[in-house]
Amino acid sequence: MALSKIHLIGLSALTGILLALGWPAIGDLSPILFFALVPLLFVEHELSNSPRSFFAYPLFAFATFNLCTTWWVYCVTEGFTTKIFVLLAAIAVNSLMMTIVFTLFRYAKKHLGNRRGYIALITFWMAFEYFHLNWELTWPWLALGNGFANQVTWIQWYEYTGVFGGTLWILIANMLVFQILKRSLFEGADFGKNKATLVIVALVLIVPIVISKIMYQNYEEVSHPIEIAIIQPNVDPYNEKYATSGTEQLDEMIRLLDKNLKTDPAYIVAPETALSGDIQEHNINHSPTIEIVRTFLNRHPKTEFVSGMSSWRLLRKDALTSTARKFPQSDAYYDMYNAAIQVGAADQPQVYHKSKLVQGVEKMPFASILKPLEDFALDLGGTIGSLGSQDESSVFQSAFSDFKVAPVICYESIYGEYVASYVKKGAELIFIMTNDGWWDDSPGYKQHLAYARLRAIENRRSIARSANTGISCFINQRGDILNATEWWQEAVIQGTLNANHELTVYTKAGNYLARLASFIAAGLLIFAFVNSRRANAFSNL
C-alpha cells in the first residue's frame, strides 16, 4: 500500500487535528488520544525504507497540534510584534522538540529493530516531557497525560503515577492500535485473526478506567473541614488594573467581602497580584496596602488572608541577584516579585516568591544571550521583565496552629512534582492564585483550570482556586470542581474543604516514571549509536 506525498501530508495533519480534538477545552474528546498518533506512525512506516526526508512530516503534525491547542496565547492585548513573537516561539520550540523525539525514534528503529524502536519511542517521549519540565524554555502545557484533565473518573490512579502515567497509557495504546492496523493494511493479515492483540488493546484501554472508577466511587475524604472564602474581583487586566491604584482595587475587594461573607472563614483567598502598588517587602508592615488588609482582619480576628501580590525589595550590594534592577540616578538595587502573602490580624506576614516563572514573560530564558529581547516580555501579573524568585517552594503556617497551606501562583500549578513539594513540606490544602483574564474568553483559562484537577488527584489535596477573571472554584480530593464561578464575573464564594495530611505515592516519589524512562531512553540511544557505528564499519570492509 504505497502512499503519495499528499497522503503523507494529510496523515501528518490528521495526527495534529486528532490530538487537538482530544484536548481539554478544544474538543474534549479524550478517547481520540488513544489513536491520535497512529496516522503519523503510518507516515514513518511508509518512509522507513525510503530515501525521502521524514523530518518535515512530524514537524507539520506537531505544529498543527500546538497551534490548535495554544493559539489563545495570541489573545493577549499587546503589540502585534510581541504577540506573534510569543505565539511562534511557543509553537516552534514545542513542535521542534516533539519532532526531534520522532526523529530519534526513526534512528533507533533503524538500528535496534522494530520492537526496540517502538519501546524507544515511548521512552524518548517521556524523557522529552521530563526534560521540558526542567530547562530554560520549559513549557509542559501539552504533556500528553494532561489530556485527561477533564476525565477525572478515568485517572484516579494518578495518585500513584502522576501525569506521566497518562502519557505512558496514551503511547502504549497508540503503539498497539498501530500494530493492528499495520498488519491489516500493510501485511494483509485478517483483522479478525488479530484476536490476541485486540484483547490486549481492550485490556489496556478498559482496565485502567475500571480501576479508576472503582477508586473514584470508593474514595472517602477524612473529615477535617476548613471554611474558606474565595474572592474573584474581576478587574480588567488591560484597563482597570493600571487605571486605578492598588489601594482602590483592594477597597473594592473588601467591599465585596463585607457584602458577601456569611461567617468568618479560616481563610480568605485572593488572586494573583490582587495586592499591588508600592509594596516594599523590607518595610512591609508599613505598606498602606497591608494596613488596609489588617484593618479588615481586625473585624475578622480568626481569619487569615492569603493573596497574590506584586512587590519589591531592596538588595544589599553584596547580595545582588541576576535579576537585580538599578534605581535611576542611584546606586541602590532592588528585585521585583510576583509573590504570595499570608496576613493575619496581628502576626508577621509570610511571603512566598513565585519560583516557576513564565518564560519570556516573567523571566528571560538564557538571559545572557537573549537580554536584548527583554523588551518583548509581556506584562502579565503586575510586573514586567525578569522577576526575582526563590529556589524552592515554601508553605504558609497558620498563626493559630501548625496547619499549613500551599501558596501556588498561576503557572506553577501545571508542574506536578513542584506542587507535590509543597505537600511534602506539610501543606494540607492547596491555594491556587491566578489571573486568567489576559487570554480573553479562550480555551487558555479553561485548560489552566482543568490542569488544577490533576494536582488534586496526584496529592489528594483539596484546592481553593482564586482567579481574577477566569474561573474561581473549589476542587475536592477526587478532582471534582465545586461551586465554580462564571468567567468575567465579580464574585465571592464560600465553602468548606477537607484538609488531608496523608501523602500519596506520587507526592513521595514524584516523576519516578519519567526518570526511569529517561534512563532507559539514554541506554537505547547509546545502543543504537553503537550499532550504527558497527554497521558503518562493516559496510566499509
Coordinates of C-alpha atoms in Angstrom, one line a residue:
M1 CA 0.0 0.0 0.0
A2 CA 2.0 3.0 -1.3
L3 CA 1.2 6.4 0.0
S4 CA 1.7 9.6 -2.1
K5 CA 3.2 12.8 -0.7
I6 CA -0.3 14.3 -0.4
H7 CA -1.4 11.3 1.6
L8 CA 1.6 11.7 3.9
I9 CA 0.9 15.4 4.4
G10 CA -2.8 14.6 5.1
L11 CA -1.9 11.9 7.6
S12 CA 0.5 14.2 9.4
A13 CA -2.1 16.9 9.6
L14 CA -4.6 14.3 10.9
T15 CA -2.4 13.5 13.8
G16 CA -2.3 17.1 14.8
I17 CA -6.0 17.6 14.4
L18 CA -6.8 14.4 16.4
L19 CA -4.6 15.4 19.3
A20 CA -6.3 18.8 19.4
L21 CA -9.8 17.2 19.3
G22 CA -8.8 15.1 22.3
W23 CA -7.5 18.0 24.3
P24 CA -9.3 19.8 27.1
A25 CA -11.3 22.9 26.1
I26 CA -10.6 22.2 22.4
G27 CA -12.5 19.1 21.5
D28 CA -12.6 17.3 24.9
L29 CA -12.9 14.0 23.0
S30 CA -10.4 12.3 25.2
P31 CA -10.7 8.7 23.7
I32 CA -9.3 10.1 20.5
L33 CA -5.9 10.5 22.2
F34 CA -5.6 6.6 22.2
F35 CA -5.1 6.6 18.5
A36 CA -4.2 10.2 17.6
L37 CA -0.5 9.3 16.8
V38 CA -1.4 6.4 14.6
P39 CA -1.6 8.4 11.3
L40 CA 1.9 9.8 11.9
L41 CA 3.2 6.3 12.7
F42 CA 1.9 5.2 9.3
V43 CA 3.9 8.1 7.7
E44 CA 7.1 6.9 9.5
H45 CA 6.4 3.3 8.5
E46 CA 5.9 4.3 4.8
L47 CA 9.2 6.2 4.8
S48 CA 11.2 3.7 6.9
N49 CA 12.9 2.3 3.8
S50 CA 12.7 5.4 1.7
P51 CA 15.4 8.0 1.0
R52 CA 12.7 10.7 1.3
S53 CA 13.1 13.1 4.3
F54 CA 10.9 12.4 7.2
F55 CA 11.6 15.4 9.4
A56 CA 9.0 17.8 7.8
Y57 CA 6.0 15.4 8.5
P58 CA 6.2 15.2 12.3
L59 CA 7.1 18.9 12.4
F60 CA 3.9 19.7 10.4
A61 CA 1.8 17.3 12.6
F62 CA 3.0 18.8 15.9
A63 CA 2.9 22.4 14.7
T64 CA -0.8 21.7 13.9
F65 CA -1.4 20.3 17.3
N66 CA 0.4 23.2 19.1
L67 CA -1.4 25.8 17.0
C68 CA -4.8 24.3 17.5
T69 CA -4.4 24.0 21.3
T70 CA -2.4 27.1 22.3
W71 CA -3.5 29.7 19.7
W72 CA -5.0 31.6 22.6
V73 CA -1.6 33.0 23.5
Y74 CA -2.2 35.4 20.7
C75 CA -5.2 36.8 22.5
V76 CA -3.1 38.9 24.8
T77 CA -3.6 42.5 24.2
E78 CA -0.1 43.6 23.3
G79 CA 1.6 44.9 20.2
F80 CA 1.4 42.7 17.1
T81 CA 5.1 42.0 17.0
T82 CA 5.1 40.8 20.6
K83 CA 2.0 38.7 20.1
I84 CA 3.5 37.0 17.1
F85 CA 6.9 36.5 18.7
V86 CA 5.5 34.8 21.8
L87 CA 3.0 32.7 19.9
L88 CA 5.5 31.5 17.3
A89 CA 8.2 30.9 19.9
A90 CA 5.9 28.7 22.0
I91 CA 4.7 26.7 19.0
A92 CA 8.1 26.5 17.3
V93 CA 10.1 25.3 20.3
N94 CA 7.5 22.7 21.4
S95 CA 6.8 21.4 17.9
L96 CA 10.6 21.1 17.2
M97 CA 11.2 19.2 20.4
M98 CA 8.3 16.8 19.6
T99 CA 9.7 16.3 16.1
I100 CA 13.2 15.5 17.5
V101 CA 11.6 12.7 19.5
F102 CA 10.2 11.1 16.3
T103 CA 13.4 11.7 14.5
L104 CA 15.3 9.9 17.3
F105 CA 12.7 7.1 17.2
R106 CA 13.3 6.7 13.5
Y107 CA 17.0 6.4 14.1
A108 CA 16.6 3.9 17.0
K109 CA 14.2 1.8 14.9
K110 CA 16.6 1.6 12.1
H111 CA 19.5 0.4 14.3
L112 CA 17.6 -1.5 17.0
G113 CA 14.8 -3.1 15.1
N114 CA 11.1 -2.6 15.2
R115 CA 10.3 -3.8 18.7
R116 CA 13.0 -2.0 20.4
G117 CA 12.4 1.0 18.2
Y118 CA 8.8 1.4 19.4
I119 CA 9.9 0.9 23.0
A120 CA 12.4 3.7 22.3
L121 CA 9.6 6.0 21.1
I122 CA 7.8 5.6 24.4
T123 CA 10.9 6.3 26.5
F124 CA 12.1 9.1 24.2
W125 CA 8.7 10.9 24.5
M126 CA 8.6 10.5 28.3
A127 CA 12.2 11.8 28.6
F128 CA 11.3 14.8 26.4
E129 CA 8.3 15.7 28.6
Y130 CA 10.5 15.3 31.7
F131 CA 13.3 17.5 30.2
H132 CA 10.7 20.0 29.2
L133 CA 9.8 20.5 32.9
N134 CA 13.3 21.3 33.9
W135 CA 15.1 23.6 31.4
E136 CA 15.2 27.3 30.5
L137 CA 12.4 27.1 27.9
T138 CA 10.1 24.9 30.0
W139 CA 6.6 24.6 28.6
P140 CA 4.8 21.4 29.9
W141 CA 1.4 22.6 28.9
L142 CA 0.9 19.9 26.3
A143 CA 2.3 16.9 28.1
L144 CA 0.1 14.0 26.9
G145 CA -1.0 13.0 30.3
N146 CA -2.6 16.4 30.7
G147 CA -5.1 15.4 28.0
F148 CA -7.3 13.5 30.5
A149 CA -7.6 16.5 32.9
N150 CA -11.4 16.7 32.5
Q151 CA -11.8 12.9 32.8
V152 CA -11.2 12.6 36.5
T153 CA -13.1 9.3 36.8
W154 CA -10.5 7.7 34.4
I155 CA -7.3 8.8 36.2
Q156 CA -7.7 8.4 39.9
W157 CA -4.6 6.3 39.8
Y158 CA -2.6 9.5 39.0
E159 CA -2.1 9.5 42.8
Y160 CA 0.4 6.7 42.1
T161 CA 1.9 7.7 38.7
G162 CA 1.2 11.4 38.2
V163 CA 0.7 12.8 34.7
F164 CA 3.4 10.5 33.3
G165 CA 1.2 7.5 33.9
G166 CA -1.3 9.1 31.5
T167 CA 1.4 9.8 28.9
L168 CA 2.6 6.2 29.1
W169 CA -1.0 5.0 28.7
I170 CA -1.6 7.0 25.6
L171 CA 1.7 6.0 24.0
I172 CA 1.2 2.3 24.6
A173 CA -2.4 2.4 23.3
N174 CA -1.2 4.2 20.1
M175 CA 1.5 1.6 19.5
L176 CA -0.9 -1.3 19.9
V177 CA -3.6 0.2 17.7
F178 CA -1.0 1.0 15.0
Q179 CA 0.3 -2.6 15.1
I180 CA -3.2 -4.0 14.5
L181 CA -3.9 -1.6 11.6
K182 CA -0.4 -2.1 10.1
R183 CA -0.8 -5.9 10.0
S184 CA -4.2 -5.5 8.3
L185 CA -3.4 -2.7 5.9
F186 CA 0.3 -3.3 5.0
E187 CA 0.8 -7.0 5.7
G188 CA -2.6 -8.4 4.5
A189 CA -3.4 -10.0 7.8
D190 CA -7.1 -10.8 8.5
F191 CA -8.3 -8.2 11.0
G192 CA -10.3 -10.8 12.8
K193 CA -7.3 -13.0 13.3
N194 CA -5.6 -10.4 15.5
K195 CA -7.7 -11.6 18.4
A196 CA -4.8 -11.7 20.9
T197 CA -3.7 -8.2 20.1
L198 CA -7.3 -6.9 20.1
V199 CA -7.8 -8.4 23.6
I200 CA -4.6 -6.7 24.8
V201 CA -5.7 -3.4 23.3
A202 CA -9.1 -3.7 25.0
L203 CA -7.4 -4.5 28.3
V204 CA -5.0 -1.6 28.0
L205 CA -7.9 0.8 27.4
I206 CA -10.5 -0.6 29.7
V207 CA -8.7 -1.9 32.8
P208 CA -7.2 1.5 33.9
I209 CA -10.6 3.1 33.5
V210 CA -12.4 0.4 35.5
I211 CA -9.8 0.6 38.3
S212 CA -10.1 4.3 38.3
K213 CA -13.8 4.3 38.5
I214 CA -13.7 1.9 41.4
M215 CA -11.2 4.2 43.2
Y216 CA -13.4 7.2 42.5
Q217 CA -16.5 5.6 43.9
N218 CA -14.8 4.3 47.0
Y219 CA -12.6 7.3 47.8
E220 CA -13.7 8.9 51.0
E221 CA -12.2 12.1 52.4
V222 CA -11.3 12.2 56.0
S223 CA -13.4 14.8 57.7
H224 CA -11.2 17.8 58.6
P225 CA -13.3 20.8 57.4
I226 CA -11.7 24.2 56.8
E227 CA -14.0 27.1 55.9
I228 CA -12.7 29.2 53.0
A229 CA -13.9 32.2 51.1
I230 CA -12.6 32.9 47.6
I231 CA -12.8 36.3 46.0
Q232 CA -12.9 36.9 42.3
P233 CA -12.6 40.7 41.9
N234 CA -12.9 40.6 38.1
V235 CA -10.5 43.5 37.5
D236 CA -9.9 44.1 33.8
P237 CA -6.2 43.3 33.4
Y238 CA -5.8 45.8 30.5
N239 CA -7.8 48.7 31.7
E240 CA -8.9 48.8 35.4
K241 CA -5.7 47.0 36.6
Y242 CA -3.5 50.0 35.9
A243 CA -6.1 52.8 35.6
T244 CA -6.9 52.6 39.3
S245 CA -4.5 52.4 42.3
G246 CA -3.8 49.2 44.2
T247 CA -5.5 50.6 47.3
E248 CA -8.6 51.4 45.3
Q249 CA -8.8 47.9 44.0
L250 CA -8.3 46.5 47.5
D251 CA -11.1 48.7 48.8
E252 CA -13.4 47.3 46.2
M253 CA -12.4 43.7 47.1
I254 CA -13.1 44.4 50.8
R255 CA -16.5 45.9 49.8
L256 CA -17.3 42.6 48.0
L257 CA -16.2 40.6 51.1
D258 CA -18.2 42.7 53.5
K259 CA -21.2 42.3 51.3
N260 CA -20.9 38.5 50.7
L261 CA -19.3 36.9 53.7
K262 CA -21.8 34.7 55.6
T263 CA -19.5 33.8 58.5
D264 CA -15.9 34.4 59.4
P265 CA -13.9 31.8 57.4
A266 CA -10.5 30.4 58.4
Y267 CA -9.0 31.7 55.2
I268 CA -9.8 34.3 52.5
V269 CA -8.0 33.6 49.2
A270 CA -7.5 36.4 46.7
P271 CA -6.0 36.1 43.2
E272 CA -2.6 36.7 41.7
T273 CA -1.3 40.2 42.2
A274 CA -4.6 41.2 43.9
L275 CA -2.4 43.3 46.2
S276 CA -0.4 45.8 44.3
G277 CA 1.1 49.3 44.4
D278 CA 4.2 50.3 46.3
I279 CA 4.5 47.2 48.4
Q280 CA 8.1 47.2 49.9
E281 CA 8.9 43.8 51.5
H282 CA 11.7 45.3 53.5
N283 CA 9.1 47.6 55.2
I284 CA 6.0 45.5 54.6
N285 CA 4.2 46.2 57.9
H286 CA 4.1 49.9 57.0
S287 CA 2.7 49.4 53.5
P288 CA -0.7 51.2 53.1
T289 CA -2.0 48.1 51.3
I290 CA -1.1 45.7 54.2
E291 CA -2.5 48.2 56.7
I292 CA -5.9 48.1 54.8
V293 CA -5.8 44.3 55.0
R294 CA -5.1 44.4 58.7
T295 CA -7.9 46.9 59.4
F296 CA -10.3 44.5 57.6
L297 CA -8.9 41.5 59.6
N298 CA -9.4 43.3 62.9
R299 CA -13.1 42.7 62.2
H300 CA -12.4 39.1 61.5
P301 CA -9.6 38.2 64.0
K302 CA -9.7 34.4 63.4
T303 CA -9.4 34.8 59.6
E304 CA -6.1 34.7 57.6
F305 CA -5.8 36.5 54.3
V306 CA -3.8 34.7 51.5
S307 CA -3.3 36.7 48.3
G308 CA -1.2 37.2 45.3
M309 CA 0.9 40.3 45.5
S310 CA 3.2 42.4 43.3
S311 CA 6.1 43.6 45.5
W312 CA 9.7 44.7 45.5
R313 CA 12.6 44.5 47.9
L314 CA 15.9 46.5 48.3
L315 CA 19.0 44.4 47.8
R316 CA 22.4 44.8 49.6
K317 CA 25.2 45.4 47.2
D318 CA 27.0 42.3 48.4
A319 CA 23.9 40.2 47.7
L320 CA 22.8 41.3 44.2
T321 CA 20.9 38.7 42.1
S322 CA 20.9 38.1 38.4
T323 CA 17.5 39.8 38.2
A324 CA 18.5 42.9 40.2
R325 CA 17.4 46.3 38.9
K326 CA 19.1 49.6 39.5
F327 CA 17.2 52.7 40.5
P328 CA 17.7 55.5 38.1
Q329 CA 20.2 58.1 39.3
S330 CA 21.0 56.0 42.3
D331 CA 23.4 53.2 43.4
A332 CA 20.6 51.2 45.0
Y333 CA 19.3 48.0 43.6
Y334 CA 16.1 46.1 44.0
D335 CA 14.2 43.0 42.8
M336 CA 10.5 42.8 41.7
Y337 CA 8.4 39.8 42.6
N338 CA 5.3 38.0 41.6
A339 CA 4.6 36.8 45.2
A340 CA 2.0 35.5 47.6
I341 CA 1.4 36.7 51.1
Q342 CA -0.4 35.5 54.2
V343 CA -1.6 38.2 56.6
G344 CA -3.2 37.8 60.0
A345 CA -4.7 40.4 62.3
A346 CA -1.5 40.6 64.4
D347 CA 1.1 38.1 63.2
Q348 CA 4.1 38.9 60.9
P349 CA 3.2 38.4 57.2
Q350 CA 4.6 35.4 55.5
V351 CA 5.8 35.9 51.9
Y352 CA 6.5 33.4 49.1
H353 CA 8.2 34.4 45.8
K354 CA 6.9 32.6 42.7
S355 CA 9.6 30.1 41.6
K356 CA 8.2 28.8 38.3
L357 CA 8.3 31.9 36.3
V358 CA 6.7 32.1 32.8
Q359 CA 9.5 32.1 30.2
G360 CA 9.6 35.2 28.1
V361 CA 7.0 36.9 30.3
E362 CA 8.4 36.9 33.9
K363 CA 11.8 35.6 33.1
M364 CA 14.0 36.0 30.0
P365 CA 15.4 32.5 29.2
F366 CA 19.2 32.2 28.5
A367 CA 19.3 35.8 29.9
S368 CA 23.0 36.4 29.0
I369 CA 22.2 35.6 25.3
L370 CA 18.7 36.9 24.9
K371 CA 18.9 40.0 27.1
P372 CA 18.2 42.3 24.1
L373 CA 14.9 40.6 23.6
E374 CA 13.6 41.6 27.1
D375 CA 11.6 44.4 25.5
F376 CA 9.3 41.6 24.2
A377 CA 8.4 40.5 27.7
L378 CA 4.7 40.9 28.3
D379 CA 3.2 42.4 31.5
L380 CA 1.0 39.5 32.8
G381 CA 0.8 39.9 36.5
G382 CA 1.6 43.4 37.6
T383 CA 5.3 43.3 36.7
I384 CA 7.4 43.4 33.5
G385 CA 10.6 41.5 32.5
S386 CA 12.7 39.2 34.6
L387 CA 11.5 38.9 38.1
G388 CA 13.1 37.7 41.3
S389 CA 12.2 34.3 42.6
Q390 CA 13.1 31.8 45.3
D391 CA 14.8 28.5 44.7
E392 CA 12.1 26.2 46.0
S393 CA 8.5 26.1 47.3
S394 CA 7.6 27.1 50.8
V395 CA 4.3 26.8 52.8
F396 CA 2.3 29.2 54.9
Q397 CA 1.7 28.2 58.5
S398 CA -1.4 29.3 60.4
A399 CA -0.9 31.7 63.3
F400 CA -3.4 29.7 65.3
S401 CA -2.0 26.2 64.9
D402 CA 0.6 24.2 63.0
F403 CA -1.8 23.9 60.0
K404 CA -0.1 24.7 56.6
V405 CA -1.3 25.6 53.1
A406 CA 0.5 25.7 49.8
P407 CA 0.5 29.1 48.0
V408 CA 0.7 28.2 44.3
I409 CA 0.9 31.1 41.9
C410 CA -0.7 30.7 38.4
Y411 CA 1.7 28.9 36.0
E412 CA 3.2 26.9 38.9
S413 CA 0.0 24.8 39.1
I414 CA 0.9 22.9 35.9
Y415 CA 4.1 21.4 37.5
G416 CA 3.0 18.2 39.2
E417 CA 6.2 17.5 41.1
Y418 CA 6.7 21.1 42.1
V419 CA 3.2 21.2 43.6
A420 CA 3.9 17.9 45.4
S421 CA 6.9 19.6 47.0
Y422 CA 4.6 21.9 49.0
V423 CA 2.6 18.9 50.2
K424 CA 5.8 17.1 51.3
K425 CA 6.5 20.2 53.4
G426 CA 3.3 19.7 55.2
A427 CA 0.6 21.6 53.2
E428 CA -2.8 20.1 53.9
L429 CA -4.6 22.4 51.4
I430 CA -3.6 23.9 48.1
F431 CA -4.4 27.5 47.3
I432 CA -4.0 28.5 43.6
M433 CA -3.9 32.2 42.9
T434 CA -4.1 33.2 39.2
N435 CA -5.1 35.9 36.8
D436 CA -6.5 34.3 33.7
G437 CA -8.0 37.4 32.1
W438 CA -5.0 38.0 29.9
W439 CA -6.1 35.5 27.4
D440 CA -9.7 36.7 26.9
D441 CA -12.6 34.2 26.7
S442 CA -10.5 31.4 25.1
P443 CA -9.5 27.8 25.9
G444 CA -6.5 29.1 27.8
Y445 CA -8.2 29.7 31.2
K446 CA -10.3 26.5 30.8
Q447 CA -7.2 24.4 30.3
H448 CA -5.5 26.0 33.2
L449 CA -8.4 25.2 35.4
A450 CA -8.5 21.6 34.2
Y451 CA -4.9 21.0 35.0
A452 CA -5.5 22.0 38.6
R453 CA -7.8 19.0 38.9
L454 CA -4.7 16.8 38.2
R455 CA -2.9 18.3 41.2
A456 CA -5.8 17.5 43.5
I457 CA -5.8 13.8 42.4
E458 CA -2.0 13.4 42.5
N459 CA -1.7 14.7 46.0
R460 CA -5.2 14.0 47.3
R461 CA -5.4 17.6 48.4
S462 CA -8.4 19.9 48.2
I463 CA -7.8 23.1 46.3
A464 CA -9.2 26.6 46.6
R465 CA -8.6 28.4 43.3
S466 CA -8.9 32.2 43.1
A467 CA -8.8 33.8 39.7
N468 CA -9.1 37.5 39.0
T469 CA -11.2 36.6 36.0
G470 CA -11.1 33.1 34.6
I471 CA -12.9 30.6 36.9
S472 CA -12.7 30.5 40.7
C473 CA -13.8 27.4 42.4
F474 CA -13.2 24.7 45.0
I475 CA -11.8 21.3 43.9
N476 CA -12.1 18.2 46.1
Q477 CA -9.6 15.4 46.5
R478 CA -11.1 13.4 43.7
G479 CA -10.7 16.3 41.3
D480 CA -14.3 17.3 41.2
I481 CA -15.0 21.0 40.6
L482 CA -17.3 22.6 43.2
N483 CA -19.1 25.9 43.3
A484 CA -17.4 27.4 40.3
T485 CA -17.9 31.0 39.2
E486 CA -18.5 32.1 35.6
W487 CA -15.8 33.7 33.5
W488 CA -15.6 37.5 33.8
Q489 CA -17.8 37.6 36.9
E490 CA -17.4 39.5 40.1
A491 CA -18.0 37.1 42.9
V492 CA -17.2 35.8 46.4
I493 CA -17.8 32.1 47.0
Q494 CA -17.6 30.5 50.4
G495 CA -17.4 26.8 51.3
T496 CA -15.7 24.1 53.3
L497 CA -12.9 21.9 52.1
N498 CA -11.4 18.9 53.9
A499 CA -7.8 19.1 54.7
N500 CA -5.6 16.0 54.4
H501 CA -2.2 15.2 55.9
E502 CA -1.5 11.8 54.3
L503 CA 1.0 11.5 51.4
T504 CA 0.3 9.7 48.2
V505 CA 2.8 7.6 46.3
Y506 CA 3.2 10.3 43.8
T507 CA 3.7 13.0 46.4
K508 CA 6.6 10.9 47.9
A509 CA 8.2 9.7 44.7
G510 CA 7.4 12.4 42.2
N511 CA 8.0 11.8 38.5
Y512 CA 9.7 8.5 39.0
L513 CA 8.2 7.1 35.8
A514 CA 9.8 9.8 33.8
R515 CA 13.2 9.4 35.4
L516 CA 13.1 5.7 34.7
A517 CA 12.1 6.3 31.1
S518 CA 14.9 8.8 30.7
F519 CA 17.4 6.3 31.9
I520 CA 16.1 3.6 29.5
A521 CA 16.0 6.2 26.7
A522 CA 19.6 7.1 27.2
G523 CA 20.6 3.4 27.2
L524 CA 18.7 2.7 24.0
L525 CA 20.1 5.8 22.2
I526 CA 23.6 4.7 23.1
F527 CA 22.9 1.2 22.0
A528 CA 21.5 2.5 18.7
F529 CA 24.6 4.7 18.2
V530 CA 26.9 1.7 18.8
N531 CA 25.0 -0.5 16.4
S532 CA 25.1 2.3 13.8
R533 CA 28.9 2.6 14.1
R534 CA 29.3 -1.1 13.8
A535 CA 27.1 -1.2 10.7
N536 CA 29.2 1.6 9.1
A537 CA 32.4 -0.3 10.0
F538 CA 31.2 -3.5 8.3
S539 CA 30.0 -1.6 5.2
N540 CA 33.5 -0.1 4.8
L541 CA 35.1 -3.6 4.8

